[in-house]
Short mmCIF file of C-alpha atoms in Angstrom, two decimals:
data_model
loop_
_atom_site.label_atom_id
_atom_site.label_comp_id
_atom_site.label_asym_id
_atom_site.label_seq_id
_atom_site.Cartn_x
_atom_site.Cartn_y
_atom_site.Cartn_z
CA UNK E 1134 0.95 -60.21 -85.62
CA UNK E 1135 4.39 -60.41 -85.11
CA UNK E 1136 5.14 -60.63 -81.37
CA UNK E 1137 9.50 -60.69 -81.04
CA UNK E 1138 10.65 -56.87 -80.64
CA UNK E 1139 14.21 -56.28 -82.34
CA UNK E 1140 16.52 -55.31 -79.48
CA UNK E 1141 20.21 -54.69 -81.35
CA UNK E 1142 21.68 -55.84 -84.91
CA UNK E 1143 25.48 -55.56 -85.19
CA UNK E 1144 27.10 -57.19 -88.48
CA UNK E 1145 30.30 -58.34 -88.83
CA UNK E 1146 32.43 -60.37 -91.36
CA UNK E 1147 34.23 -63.29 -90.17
CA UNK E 1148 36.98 -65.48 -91.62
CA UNK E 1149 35.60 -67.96 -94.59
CA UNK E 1150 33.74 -64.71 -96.52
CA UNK E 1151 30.85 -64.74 -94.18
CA UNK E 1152 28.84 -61.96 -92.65
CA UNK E 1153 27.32 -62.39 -89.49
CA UNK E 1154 24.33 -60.53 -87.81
CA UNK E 1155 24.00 -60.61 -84.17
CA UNK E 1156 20.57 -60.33 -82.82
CA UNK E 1157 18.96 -59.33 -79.73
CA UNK E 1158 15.12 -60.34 -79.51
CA UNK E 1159 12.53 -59.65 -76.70
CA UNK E 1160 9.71 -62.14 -76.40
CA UNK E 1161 7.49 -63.01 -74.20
CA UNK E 1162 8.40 -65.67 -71.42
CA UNK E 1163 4.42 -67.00 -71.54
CA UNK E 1164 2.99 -66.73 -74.76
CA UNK E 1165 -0.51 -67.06 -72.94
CA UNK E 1166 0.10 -64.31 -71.46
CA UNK E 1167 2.36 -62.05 -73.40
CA UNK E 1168 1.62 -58.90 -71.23
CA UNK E 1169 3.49 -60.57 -68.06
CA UNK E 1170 6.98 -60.62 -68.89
CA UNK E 1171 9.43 -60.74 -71.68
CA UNK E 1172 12.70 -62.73 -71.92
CA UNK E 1173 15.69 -61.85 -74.40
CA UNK E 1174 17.23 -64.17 -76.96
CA UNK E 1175 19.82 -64.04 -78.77
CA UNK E 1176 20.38 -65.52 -82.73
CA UNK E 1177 22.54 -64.96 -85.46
CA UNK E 1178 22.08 -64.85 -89.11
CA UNK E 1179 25.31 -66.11 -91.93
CA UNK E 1180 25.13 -65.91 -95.07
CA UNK E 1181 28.10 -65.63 -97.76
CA UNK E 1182 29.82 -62.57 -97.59
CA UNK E 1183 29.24 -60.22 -101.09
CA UNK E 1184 32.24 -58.20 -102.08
CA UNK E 1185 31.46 -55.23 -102.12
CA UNK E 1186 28.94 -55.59 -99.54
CA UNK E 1187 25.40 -54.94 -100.40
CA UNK E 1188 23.86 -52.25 -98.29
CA UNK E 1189 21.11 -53.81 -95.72
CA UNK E 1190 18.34 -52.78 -97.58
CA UNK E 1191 19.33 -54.48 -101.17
CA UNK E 1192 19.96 -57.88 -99.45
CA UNK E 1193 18.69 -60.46 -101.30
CA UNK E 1194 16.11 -62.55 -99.18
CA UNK E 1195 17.67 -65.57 -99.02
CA UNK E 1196 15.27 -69.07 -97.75
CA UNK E 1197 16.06 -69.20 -94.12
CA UNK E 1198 17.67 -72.76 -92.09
CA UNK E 1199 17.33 -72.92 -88.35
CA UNK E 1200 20.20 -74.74 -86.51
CA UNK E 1201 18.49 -76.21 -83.01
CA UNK E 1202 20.95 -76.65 -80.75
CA UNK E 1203 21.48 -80.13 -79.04
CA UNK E 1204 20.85 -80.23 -74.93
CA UNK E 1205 18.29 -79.26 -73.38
CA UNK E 1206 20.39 -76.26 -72.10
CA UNK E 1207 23.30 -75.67 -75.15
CA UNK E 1208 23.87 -72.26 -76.55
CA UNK E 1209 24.95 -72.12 -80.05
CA UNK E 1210 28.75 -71.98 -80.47
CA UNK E 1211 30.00 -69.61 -83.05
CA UNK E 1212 29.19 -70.28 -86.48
CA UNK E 1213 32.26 -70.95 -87.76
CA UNK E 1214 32.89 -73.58 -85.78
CA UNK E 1215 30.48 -75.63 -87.51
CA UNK E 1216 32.17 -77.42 -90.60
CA UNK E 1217 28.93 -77.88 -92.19
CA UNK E 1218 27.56 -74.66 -93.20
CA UNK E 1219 29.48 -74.55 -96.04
CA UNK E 1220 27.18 -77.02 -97.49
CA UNK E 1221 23.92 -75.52 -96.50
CA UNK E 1222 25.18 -71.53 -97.88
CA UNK E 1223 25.96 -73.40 -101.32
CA UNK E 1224 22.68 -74.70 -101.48
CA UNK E 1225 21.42 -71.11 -101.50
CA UNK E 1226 19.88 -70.47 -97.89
CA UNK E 1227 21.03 -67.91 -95.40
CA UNK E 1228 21.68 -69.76 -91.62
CA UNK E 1229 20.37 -68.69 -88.16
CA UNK E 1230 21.72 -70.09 -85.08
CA UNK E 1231 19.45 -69.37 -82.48
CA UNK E 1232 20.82 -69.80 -78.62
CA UNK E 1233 17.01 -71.38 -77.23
CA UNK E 1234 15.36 -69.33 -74.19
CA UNK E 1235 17.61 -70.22 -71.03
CA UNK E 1236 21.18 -71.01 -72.87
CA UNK E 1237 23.67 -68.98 -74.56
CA UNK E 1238 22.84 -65.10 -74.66
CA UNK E 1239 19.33 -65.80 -74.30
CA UNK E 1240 18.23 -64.87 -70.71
CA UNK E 1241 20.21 -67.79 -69.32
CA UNK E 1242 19.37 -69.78 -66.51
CA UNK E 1243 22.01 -69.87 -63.63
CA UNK E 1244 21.44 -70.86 -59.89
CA UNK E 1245 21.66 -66.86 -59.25
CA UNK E 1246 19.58 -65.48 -62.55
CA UNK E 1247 16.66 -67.87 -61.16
CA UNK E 1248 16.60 -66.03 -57.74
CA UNK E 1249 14.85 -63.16 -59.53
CA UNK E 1250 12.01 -65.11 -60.03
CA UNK E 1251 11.43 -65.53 -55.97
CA UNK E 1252 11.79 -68.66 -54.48
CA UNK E 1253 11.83 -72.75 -55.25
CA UNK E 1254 8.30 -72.60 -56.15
CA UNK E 1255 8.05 -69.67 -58.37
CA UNK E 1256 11.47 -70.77 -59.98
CA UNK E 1257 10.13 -74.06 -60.98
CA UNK E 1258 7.07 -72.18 -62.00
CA UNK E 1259 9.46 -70.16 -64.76
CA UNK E 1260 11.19 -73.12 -65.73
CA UNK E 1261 8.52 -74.55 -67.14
CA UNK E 1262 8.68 -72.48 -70.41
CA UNK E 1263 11.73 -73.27 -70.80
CA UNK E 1264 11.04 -76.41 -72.73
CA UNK E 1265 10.60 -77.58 -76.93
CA UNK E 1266 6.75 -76.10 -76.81
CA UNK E 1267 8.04 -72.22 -75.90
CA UNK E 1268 11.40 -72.75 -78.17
CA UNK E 1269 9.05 -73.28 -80.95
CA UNK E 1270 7.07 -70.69 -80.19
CA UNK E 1271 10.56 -68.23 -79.65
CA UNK E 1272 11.12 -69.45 -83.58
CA UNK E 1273 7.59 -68.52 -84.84
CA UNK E 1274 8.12 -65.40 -83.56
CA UNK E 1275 11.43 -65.05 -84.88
CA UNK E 1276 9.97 -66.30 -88.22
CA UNK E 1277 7.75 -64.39 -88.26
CA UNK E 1278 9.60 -61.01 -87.45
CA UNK E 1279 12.64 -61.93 -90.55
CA UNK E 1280 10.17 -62.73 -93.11
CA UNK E 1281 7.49 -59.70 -92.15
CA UNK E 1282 8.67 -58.34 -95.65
CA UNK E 1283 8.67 -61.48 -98.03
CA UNK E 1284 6.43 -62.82 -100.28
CA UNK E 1285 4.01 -64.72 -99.10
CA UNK E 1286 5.32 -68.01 -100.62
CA UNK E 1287 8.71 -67.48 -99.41
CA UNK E 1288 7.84 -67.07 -95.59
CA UNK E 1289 8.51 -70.77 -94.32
CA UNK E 1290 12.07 -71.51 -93.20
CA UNK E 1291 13.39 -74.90 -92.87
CA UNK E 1292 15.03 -76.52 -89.71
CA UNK E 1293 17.63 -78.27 -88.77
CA UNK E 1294 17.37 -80.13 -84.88
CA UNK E 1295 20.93 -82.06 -84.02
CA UNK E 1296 19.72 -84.06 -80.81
CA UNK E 1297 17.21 -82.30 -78.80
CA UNK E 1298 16.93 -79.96 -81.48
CA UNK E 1299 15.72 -82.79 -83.36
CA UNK E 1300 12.85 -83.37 -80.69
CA UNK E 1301 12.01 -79.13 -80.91
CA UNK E 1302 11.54 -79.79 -84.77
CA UNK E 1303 8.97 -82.40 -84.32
CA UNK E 1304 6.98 -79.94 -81.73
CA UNK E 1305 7.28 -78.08 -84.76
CA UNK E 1306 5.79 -80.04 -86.98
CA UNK E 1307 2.87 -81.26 -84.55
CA UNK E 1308 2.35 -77.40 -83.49
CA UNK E 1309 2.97 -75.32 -85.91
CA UNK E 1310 3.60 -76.96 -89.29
CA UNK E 1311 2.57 -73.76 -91.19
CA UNK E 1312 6.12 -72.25 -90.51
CA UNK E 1313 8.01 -75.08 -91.75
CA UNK E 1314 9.20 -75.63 -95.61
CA UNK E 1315 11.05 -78.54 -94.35
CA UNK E 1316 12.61 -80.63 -91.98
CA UNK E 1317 16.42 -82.03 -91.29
CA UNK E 1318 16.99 -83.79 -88.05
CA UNK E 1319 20.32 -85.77 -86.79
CA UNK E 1320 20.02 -87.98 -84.43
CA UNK E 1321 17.25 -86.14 -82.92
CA UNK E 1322 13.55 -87.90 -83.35
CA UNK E 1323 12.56 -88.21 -80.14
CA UNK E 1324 10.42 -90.94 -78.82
CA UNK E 1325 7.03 -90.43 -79.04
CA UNK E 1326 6.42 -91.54 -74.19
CA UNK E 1327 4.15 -89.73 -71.76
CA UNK E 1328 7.24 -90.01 -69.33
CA UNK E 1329 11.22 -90.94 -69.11
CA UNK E 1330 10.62 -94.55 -67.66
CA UNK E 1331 10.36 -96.39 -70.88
CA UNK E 1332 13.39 -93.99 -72.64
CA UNK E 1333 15.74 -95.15 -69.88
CA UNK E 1334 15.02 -98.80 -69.63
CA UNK E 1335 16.24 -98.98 -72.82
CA UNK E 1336 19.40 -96.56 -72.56
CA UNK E 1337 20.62 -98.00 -69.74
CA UNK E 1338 20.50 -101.41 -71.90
CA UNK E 1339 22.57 -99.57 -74.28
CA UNK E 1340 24.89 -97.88 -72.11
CA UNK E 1341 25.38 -101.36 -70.93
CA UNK E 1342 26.66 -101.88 -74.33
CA UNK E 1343 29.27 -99.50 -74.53
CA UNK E 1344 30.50 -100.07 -71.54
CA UNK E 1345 31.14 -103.71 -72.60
CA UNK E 1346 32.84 -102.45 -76.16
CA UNK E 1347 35.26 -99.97 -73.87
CA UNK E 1348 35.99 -102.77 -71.42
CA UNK E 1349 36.66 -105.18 -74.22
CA UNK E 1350 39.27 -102.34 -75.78
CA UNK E 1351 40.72 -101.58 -72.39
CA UNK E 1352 40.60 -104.69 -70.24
CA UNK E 1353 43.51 -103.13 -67.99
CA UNK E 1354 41.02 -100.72 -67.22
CA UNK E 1355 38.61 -102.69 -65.50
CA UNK E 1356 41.22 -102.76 -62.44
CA UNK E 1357 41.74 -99.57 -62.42
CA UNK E 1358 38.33 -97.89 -62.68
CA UNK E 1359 37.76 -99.83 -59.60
CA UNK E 1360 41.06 -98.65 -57.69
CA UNK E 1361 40.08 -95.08 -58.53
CA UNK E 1362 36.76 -95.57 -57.28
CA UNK E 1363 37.65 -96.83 -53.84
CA UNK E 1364 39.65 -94.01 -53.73
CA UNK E 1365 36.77 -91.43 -53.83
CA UNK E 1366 34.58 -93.54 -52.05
CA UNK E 1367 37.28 -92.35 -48.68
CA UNK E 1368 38.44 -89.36 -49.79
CA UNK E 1369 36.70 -85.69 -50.40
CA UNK E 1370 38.20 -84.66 -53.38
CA UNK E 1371 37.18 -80.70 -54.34
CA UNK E 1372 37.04 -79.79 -57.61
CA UNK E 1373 36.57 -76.40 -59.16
CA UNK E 1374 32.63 -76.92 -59.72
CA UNK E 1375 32.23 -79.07 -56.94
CA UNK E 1376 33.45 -82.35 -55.37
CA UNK E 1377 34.56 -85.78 -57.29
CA UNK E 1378 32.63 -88.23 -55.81
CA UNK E 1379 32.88 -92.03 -57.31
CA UNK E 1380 29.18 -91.54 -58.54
CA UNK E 1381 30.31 -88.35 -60.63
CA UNK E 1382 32.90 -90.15 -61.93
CA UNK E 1383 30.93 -92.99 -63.51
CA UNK E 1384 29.26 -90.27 -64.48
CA UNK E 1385 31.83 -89.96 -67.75
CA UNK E 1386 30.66 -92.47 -68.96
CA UNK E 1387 28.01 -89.61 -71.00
CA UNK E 1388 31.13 -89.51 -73.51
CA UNK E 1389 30.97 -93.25 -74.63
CA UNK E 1390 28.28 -92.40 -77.36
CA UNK E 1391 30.32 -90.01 -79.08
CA UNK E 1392 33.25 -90.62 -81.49
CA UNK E 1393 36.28 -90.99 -79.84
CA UNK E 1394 34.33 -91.72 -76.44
CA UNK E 1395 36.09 -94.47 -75.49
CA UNK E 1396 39.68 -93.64 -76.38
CA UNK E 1397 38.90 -89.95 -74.22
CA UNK E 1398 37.54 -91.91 -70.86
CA UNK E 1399 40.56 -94.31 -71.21
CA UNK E 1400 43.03 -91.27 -70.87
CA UNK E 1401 41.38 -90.14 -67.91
CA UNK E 1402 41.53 -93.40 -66.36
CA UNK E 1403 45.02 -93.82 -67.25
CA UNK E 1404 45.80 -90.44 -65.90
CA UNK E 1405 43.94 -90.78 -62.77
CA UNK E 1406 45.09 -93.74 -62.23
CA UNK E 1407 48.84 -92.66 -62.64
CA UNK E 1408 48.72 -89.91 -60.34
CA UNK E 1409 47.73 -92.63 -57.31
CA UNK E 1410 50.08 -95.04 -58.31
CA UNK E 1411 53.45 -92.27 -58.20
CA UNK E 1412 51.24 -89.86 -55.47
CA UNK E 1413 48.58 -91.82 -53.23
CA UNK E 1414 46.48 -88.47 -54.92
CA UNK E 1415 44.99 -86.90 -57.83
CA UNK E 1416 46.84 -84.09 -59.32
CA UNK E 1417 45.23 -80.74 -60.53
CA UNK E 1418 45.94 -81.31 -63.96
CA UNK E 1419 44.25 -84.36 -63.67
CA UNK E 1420 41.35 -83.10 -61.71
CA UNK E 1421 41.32 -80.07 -64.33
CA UNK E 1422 40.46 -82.63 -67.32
CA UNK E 1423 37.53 -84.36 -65.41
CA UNK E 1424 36.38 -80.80 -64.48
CA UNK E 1425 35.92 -80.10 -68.10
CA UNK E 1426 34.00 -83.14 -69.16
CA UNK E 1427 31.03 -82.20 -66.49
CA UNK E 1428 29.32 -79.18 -67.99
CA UNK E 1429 26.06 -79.27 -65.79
CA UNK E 1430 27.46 -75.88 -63.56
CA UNK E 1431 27.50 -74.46 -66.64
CA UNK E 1432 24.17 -75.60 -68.59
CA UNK E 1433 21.88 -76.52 -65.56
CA UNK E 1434 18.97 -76.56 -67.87
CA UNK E 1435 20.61 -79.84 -69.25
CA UNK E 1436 20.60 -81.02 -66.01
CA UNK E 1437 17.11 -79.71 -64.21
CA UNK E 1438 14.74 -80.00 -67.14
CA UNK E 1439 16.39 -83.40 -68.46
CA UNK E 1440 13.75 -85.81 -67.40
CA UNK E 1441 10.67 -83.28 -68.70
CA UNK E 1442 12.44 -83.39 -72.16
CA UNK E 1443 9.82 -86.54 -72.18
CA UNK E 1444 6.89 -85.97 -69.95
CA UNK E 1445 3.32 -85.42 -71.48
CA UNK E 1446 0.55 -85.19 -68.33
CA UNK E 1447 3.33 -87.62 -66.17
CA UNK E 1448 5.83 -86.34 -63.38
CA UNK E 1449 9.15 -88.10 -63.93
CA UNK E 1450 9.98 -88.83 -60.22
CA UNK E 1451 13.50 -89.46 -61.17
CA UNK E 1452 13.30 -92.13 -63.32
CA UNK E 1453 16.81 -92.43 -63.62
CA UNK E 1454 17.42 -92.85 -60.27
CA UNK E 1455 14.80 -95.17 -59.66
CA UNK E 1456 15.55 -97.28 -62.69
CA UNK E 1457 19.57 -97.46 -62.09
CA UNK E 1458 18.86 -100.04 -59.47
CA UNK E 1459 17.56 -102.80 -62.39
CA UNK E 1460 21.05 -102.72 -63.59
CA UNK E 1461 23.35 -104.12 -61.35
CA UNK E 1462 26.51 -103.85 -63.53
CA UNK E 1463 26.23 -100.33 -62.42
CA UNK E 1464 26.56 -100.51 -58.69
CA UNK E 1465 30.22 -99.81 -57.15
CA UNK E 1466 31.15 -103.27 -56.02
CA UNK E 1467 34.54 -104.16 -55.48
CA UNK E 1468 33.96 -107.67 -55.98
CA UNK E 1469 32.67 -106.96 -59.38
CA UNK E 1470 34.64 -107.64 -62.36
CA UNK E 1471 33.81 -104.33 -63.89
CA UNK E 1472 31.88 -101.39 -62.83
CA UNK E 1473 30.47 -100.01 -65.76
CA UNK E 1474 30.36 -96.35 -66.38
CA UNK E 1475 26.56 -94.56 -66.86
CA UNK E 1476 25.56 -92.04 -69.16
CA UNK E 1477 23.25 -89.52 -70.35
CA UNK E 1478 21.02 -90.01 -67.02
CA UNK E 1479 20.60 -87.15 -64.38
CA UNK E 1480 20.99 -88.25 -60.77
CA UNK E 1481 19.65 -86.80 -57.80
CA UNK E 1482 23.31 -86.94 -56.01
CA UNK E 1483 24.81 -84.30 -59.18
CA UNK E 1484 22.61 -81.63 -56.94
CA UNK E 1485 25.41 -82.51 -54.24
CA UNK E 1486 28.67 -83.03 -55.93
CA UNK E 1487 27.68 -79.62 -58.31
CA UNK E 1488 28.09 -76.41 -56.64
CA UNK E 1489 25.40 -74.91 -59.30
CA UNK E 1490 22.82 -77.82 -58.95
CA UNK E 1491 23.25 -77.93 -55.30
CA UNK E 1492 21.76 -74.52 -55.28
CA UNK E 1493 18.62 -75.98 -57.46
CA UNK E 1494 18.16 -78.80 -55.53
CA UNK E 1495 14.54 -77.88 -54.12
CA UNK E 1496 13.58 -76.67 -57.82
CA UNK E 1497 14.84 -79.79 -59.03
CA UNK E 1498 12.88 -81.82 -56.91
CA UNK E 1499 9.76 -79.66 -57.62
CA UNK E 1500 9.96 -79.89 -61.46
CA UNK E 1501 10.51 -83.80 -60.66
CA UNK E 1502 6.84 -83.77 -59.11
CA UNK E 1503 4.98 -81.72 -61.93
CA UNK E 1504 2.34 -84.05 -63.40
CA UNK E 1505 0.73 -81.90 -65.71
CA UNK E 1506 3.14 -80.82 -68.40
CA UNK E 1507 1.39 -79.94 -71.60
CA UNK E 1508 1.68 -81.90 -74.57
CA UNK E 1509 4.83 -82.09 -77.04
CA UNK E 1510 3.86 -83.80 -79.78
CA UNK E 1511 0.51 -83.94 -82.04
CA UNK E 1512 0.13 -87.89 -83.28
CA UNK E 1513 -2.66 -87.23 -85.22
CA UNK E 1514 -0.92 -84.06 -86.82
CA UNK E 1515 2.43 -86.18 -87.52
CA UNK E 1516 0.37 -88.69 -89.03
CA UNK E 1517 -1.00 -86.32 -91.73
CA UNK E 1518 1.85 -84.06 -92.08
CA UNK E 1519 2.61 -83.12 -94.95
CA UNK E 1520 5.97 -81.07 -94.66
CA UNK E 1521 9.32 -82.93 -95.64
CA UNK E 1522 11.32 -84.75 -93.15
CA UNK E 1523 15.12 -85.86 -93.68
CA UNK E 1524 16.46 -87.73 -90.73
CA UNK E 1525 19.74 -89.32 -90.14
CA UNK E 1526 19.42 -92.28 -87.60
CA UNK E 1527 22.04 -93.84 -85.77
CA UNK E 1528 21.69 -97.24 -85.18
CA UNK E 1529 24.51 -97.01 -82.44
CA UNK E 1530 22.88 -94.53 -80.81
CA UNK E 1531 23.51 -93.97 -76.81
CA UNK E 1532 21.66 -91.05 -76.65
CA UNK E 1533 18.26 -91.27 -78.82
CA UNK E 1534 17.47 -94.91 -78.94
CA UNK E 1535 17.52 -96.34 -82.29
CA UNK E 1536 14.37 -98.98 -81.91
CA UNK E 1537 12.07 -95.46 -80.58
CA UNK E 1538 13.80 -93.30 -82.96
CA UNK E 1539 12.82 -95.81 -86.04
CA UNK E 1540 9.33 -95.98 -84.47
CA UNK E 1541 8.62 -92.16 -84.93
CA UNK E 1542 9.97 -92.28 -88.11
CA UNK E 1543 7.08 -94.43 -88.91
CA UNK E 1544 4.66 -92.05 -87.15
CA UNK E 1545 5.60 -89.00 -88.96
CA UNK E 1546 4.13 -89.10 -92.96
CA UNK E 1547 6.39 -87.66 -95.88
CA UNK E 1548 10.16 -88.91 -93.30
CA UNK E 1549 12.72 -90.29 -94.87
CA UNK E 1550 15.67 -91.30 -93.34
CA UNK E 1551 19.33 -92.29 -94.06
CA UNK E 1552 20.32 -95.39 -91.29
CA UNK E 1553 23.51 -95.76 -90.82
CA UNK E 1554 25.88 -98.05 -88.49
CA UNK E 1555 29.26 -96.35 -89.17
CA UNK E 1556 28.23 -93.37 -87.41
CA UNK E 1557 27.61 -91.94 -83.52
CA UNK E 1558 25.51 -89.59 -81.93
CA UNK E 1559 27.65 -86.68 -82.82
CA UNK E 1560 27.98 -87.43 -86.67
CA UNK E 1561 27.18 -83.93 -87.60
CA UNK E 1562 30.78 -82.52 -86.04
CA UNK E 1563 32.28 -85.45 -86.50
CA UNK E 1564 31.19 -86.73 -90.03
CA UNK E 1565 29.67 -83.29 -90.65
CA UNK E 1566 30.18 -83.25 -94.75
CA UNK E 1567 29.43 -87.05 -95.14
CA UNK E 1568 26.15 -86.56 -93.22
CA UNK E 1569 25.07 -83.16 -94.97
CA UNK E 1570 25.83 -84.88 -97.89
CA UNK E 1571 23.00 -88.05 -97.61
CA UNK E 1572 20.96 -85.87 -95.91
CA UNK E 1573 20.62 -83.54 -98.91
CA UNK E 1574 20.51 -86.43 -101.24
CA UNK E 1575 17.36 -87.84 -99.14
CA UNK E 1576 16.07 -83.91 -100.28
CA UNK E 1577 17.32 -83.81 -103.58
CA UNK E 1578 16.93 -87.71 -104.70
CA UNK E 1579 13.77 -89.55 -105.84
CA UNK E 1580 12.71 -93.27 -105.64
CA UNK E 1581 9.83 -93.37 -108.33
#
């Protein structure tokens, strides 16, 4: 049965001889119960663009691969921003970029689009469909709905999951392995925990890390992260979503796992820094660029279902907040002869110095309490799979620990994986042909 409804199609050709369908889907917010309520996503399909066009019916049915968004809580951005699809259309597939349920087009979660569902209680209640379990099921319905009218043997699609999407294509696999010809994943296996304590241990070990490589490239900066932290720590400083507290700006730190990282947080420090020296203030253009790098006002999925990402039957009782407290290089000590930066943690205090969270506060704290979220992933189904995996691991990784990421490998029969030092969390925008590159040679390669 196939349970999405088509909405709207619109095509449209784009620069690089593409042609682009934009979908609207209905499906239902609780698959359990697909009666009570329907949400609306929104995908689109590329595929090389044939001159002269071939009318919609004659298209050829291309094998279908699934981009999964990063996050939790990213929309897709527009496919041609993505330097790698070039590589992928060669290799004769057609591309869908879905936005998952609660980002992008697709019915997205806001402070104000929650209100509909009632209040704190009933809005955590809704948000907890909104993780990798439902997203698969949004694709099996999608799948199912774009290949009603092919063969039989051409009706799996294969996946791609950068980050988070990563972790969605191993639900995949441990749920519904039927609709998968194979797997790609970028830095995205996710470890295999009942709850966010163990993941963060050994992040904020790492984070400790790169906050010793930036300090060691910017020495000067150790005096000056601490000057500009005093500073907040007396004055209320507004920004656009919210206030700049000395907390949410350690908070940058999130950037120090991506290429680049280090050199972007030293301009800001630089810059902030500047403005006191000359002004006694920050100036707006200033304040503008550390805006920009805090995107949870604008993605508070990312933000409110974080920690869930990794429960299984455990609440996660902010685990990053609790944990932060083992790690004193973090605290803001004047004495200190650093303060290190933190990174891809969510703290209890962004639902104060966010204008969005603050409204979600309650909800947060709700979800935080939840001890019975469903299962993710199928050990005994990973351990007997039998659908392809390609994974590119990062052994730098801030984001998806290497030592857990190598351990799922291990979990998950038919993986292999290219390993690679020379490469960050983001290698698929950054290194985006290199990586497509060994991770179709993983595909297309064979050892015996």
């Amino acid at each position: 049965m196939t349970i999405a409804k088509l909405i709207d199609k619109r095509f449209h050709n784009i620069p690089g001889k593409l042609r682009v369908a934009e979908m609207f889907f209905d499906v239902p917010v609780d698959y359990s119960k697909p009666s009570e309520g329907t949400i609306r996503l929104f995908a689109r399909s590329v595929k090389r663009l044939v001159t002269p066009p071939e009318p919609e019916k004659d298209e050829k049915q291309l094998p279908w691969f699934v981009y999964l968004q990063g996050g939790p809580g990213f929309g897709c951005r527009p496919p041609q921003e993505y330097g790698w699809i070039g590589t992928v259309l060669d290799k004769g597939y057609q591309l869908l970029f879905l936005d998952q349920r609660g980002t992008g087009l697709s019915s997205t979660i806001t402070a104000k689009t929650l209100t509909l569902q009632g209040n704190a209680v009933k809005q955590a209640e809704y948000l907890r469909h909104f993780r990798a379990d439902n997203i698969v099921r949004d694709c099996e319905a999608l799948r199912k709905f774009l290949t009603a009218d092919y063969p039989d043997e051409q009706k799996k699609w294969s996946v791609i999951g950068q980050s988070f999407g990563g972790f969605c294509a191993v639900t995949y696999l441990s749920k519904h392995p039927e609709g998968l010809r194979e797997v790609f994943t970028t830095g995205g296996l996710p470890p295999l925990v009942d709850e966010p304590d163990p993941v963060y241990k050994l992040t904020y070990e790492k984070v400790q890390q790169r906050n010793k490589a930036y300090y060691a490239k910017y020495p000067e900066d150790a005096e000056r992260v601490k000057e500009i932290l005093k500073y907040l720590e007396v004055n209320d400083v507004p920004l656009p979503s919210g206030r700049l507290t000395a907390r949410r700006f350690q908070q940058l730190g999130i950037m120090f796992g991506m290429h680049g990282g280090l050199d972007s947080i030293h301009d800001i420090v630089l810059r902030a820094h500047s403005d006191l020296t000359f002004f006694g203030f920050l100036t707006r253009p200033t304040l503008s660029v550390i805006d920009s790098y805090g995107s949870f006002d604008s993605s508070v999925l990312y933000a409110i279902l974080h920690e869930a990402i990794y429960c299984q039957g455990r609440a996660s009782n902010w685990s990053a907040d609790r944990l932060i407290s083992d790690f004193p290089p973090f605290r803001i000590d004047d004495e200190a002869p650093q303060v290190f930066f933190t990174g891809e943690m969510i703290y209890k205090d962004m639902f104060e110095s966010y204008d969005e969270l603050k409204k979600m506060k309650d909800v947060a704290d709700i979800l935080a309490t939840y001890d019975d979220w469903p299962a993710l992933y199928d050990e005994e189904q990973l351990a007997k799979n039998e659908v392809p995996v390609y994974s590119a691991t990062y052994v730098d990784d801030m984001y998806v620990h290497f030592d857990l990421a190598r351990s799922t490998a291990s979990r998950i029969k038919e993986t292999k994986q290219f390993i690679t030092n020379t490469m960050y969390h983001d290698g698929l925008r950054s290194k985006s042909d290199e990586l497509m590159r060994e991770l179709f040679s993983l595909k297309e390669d064979s050892i015996d």
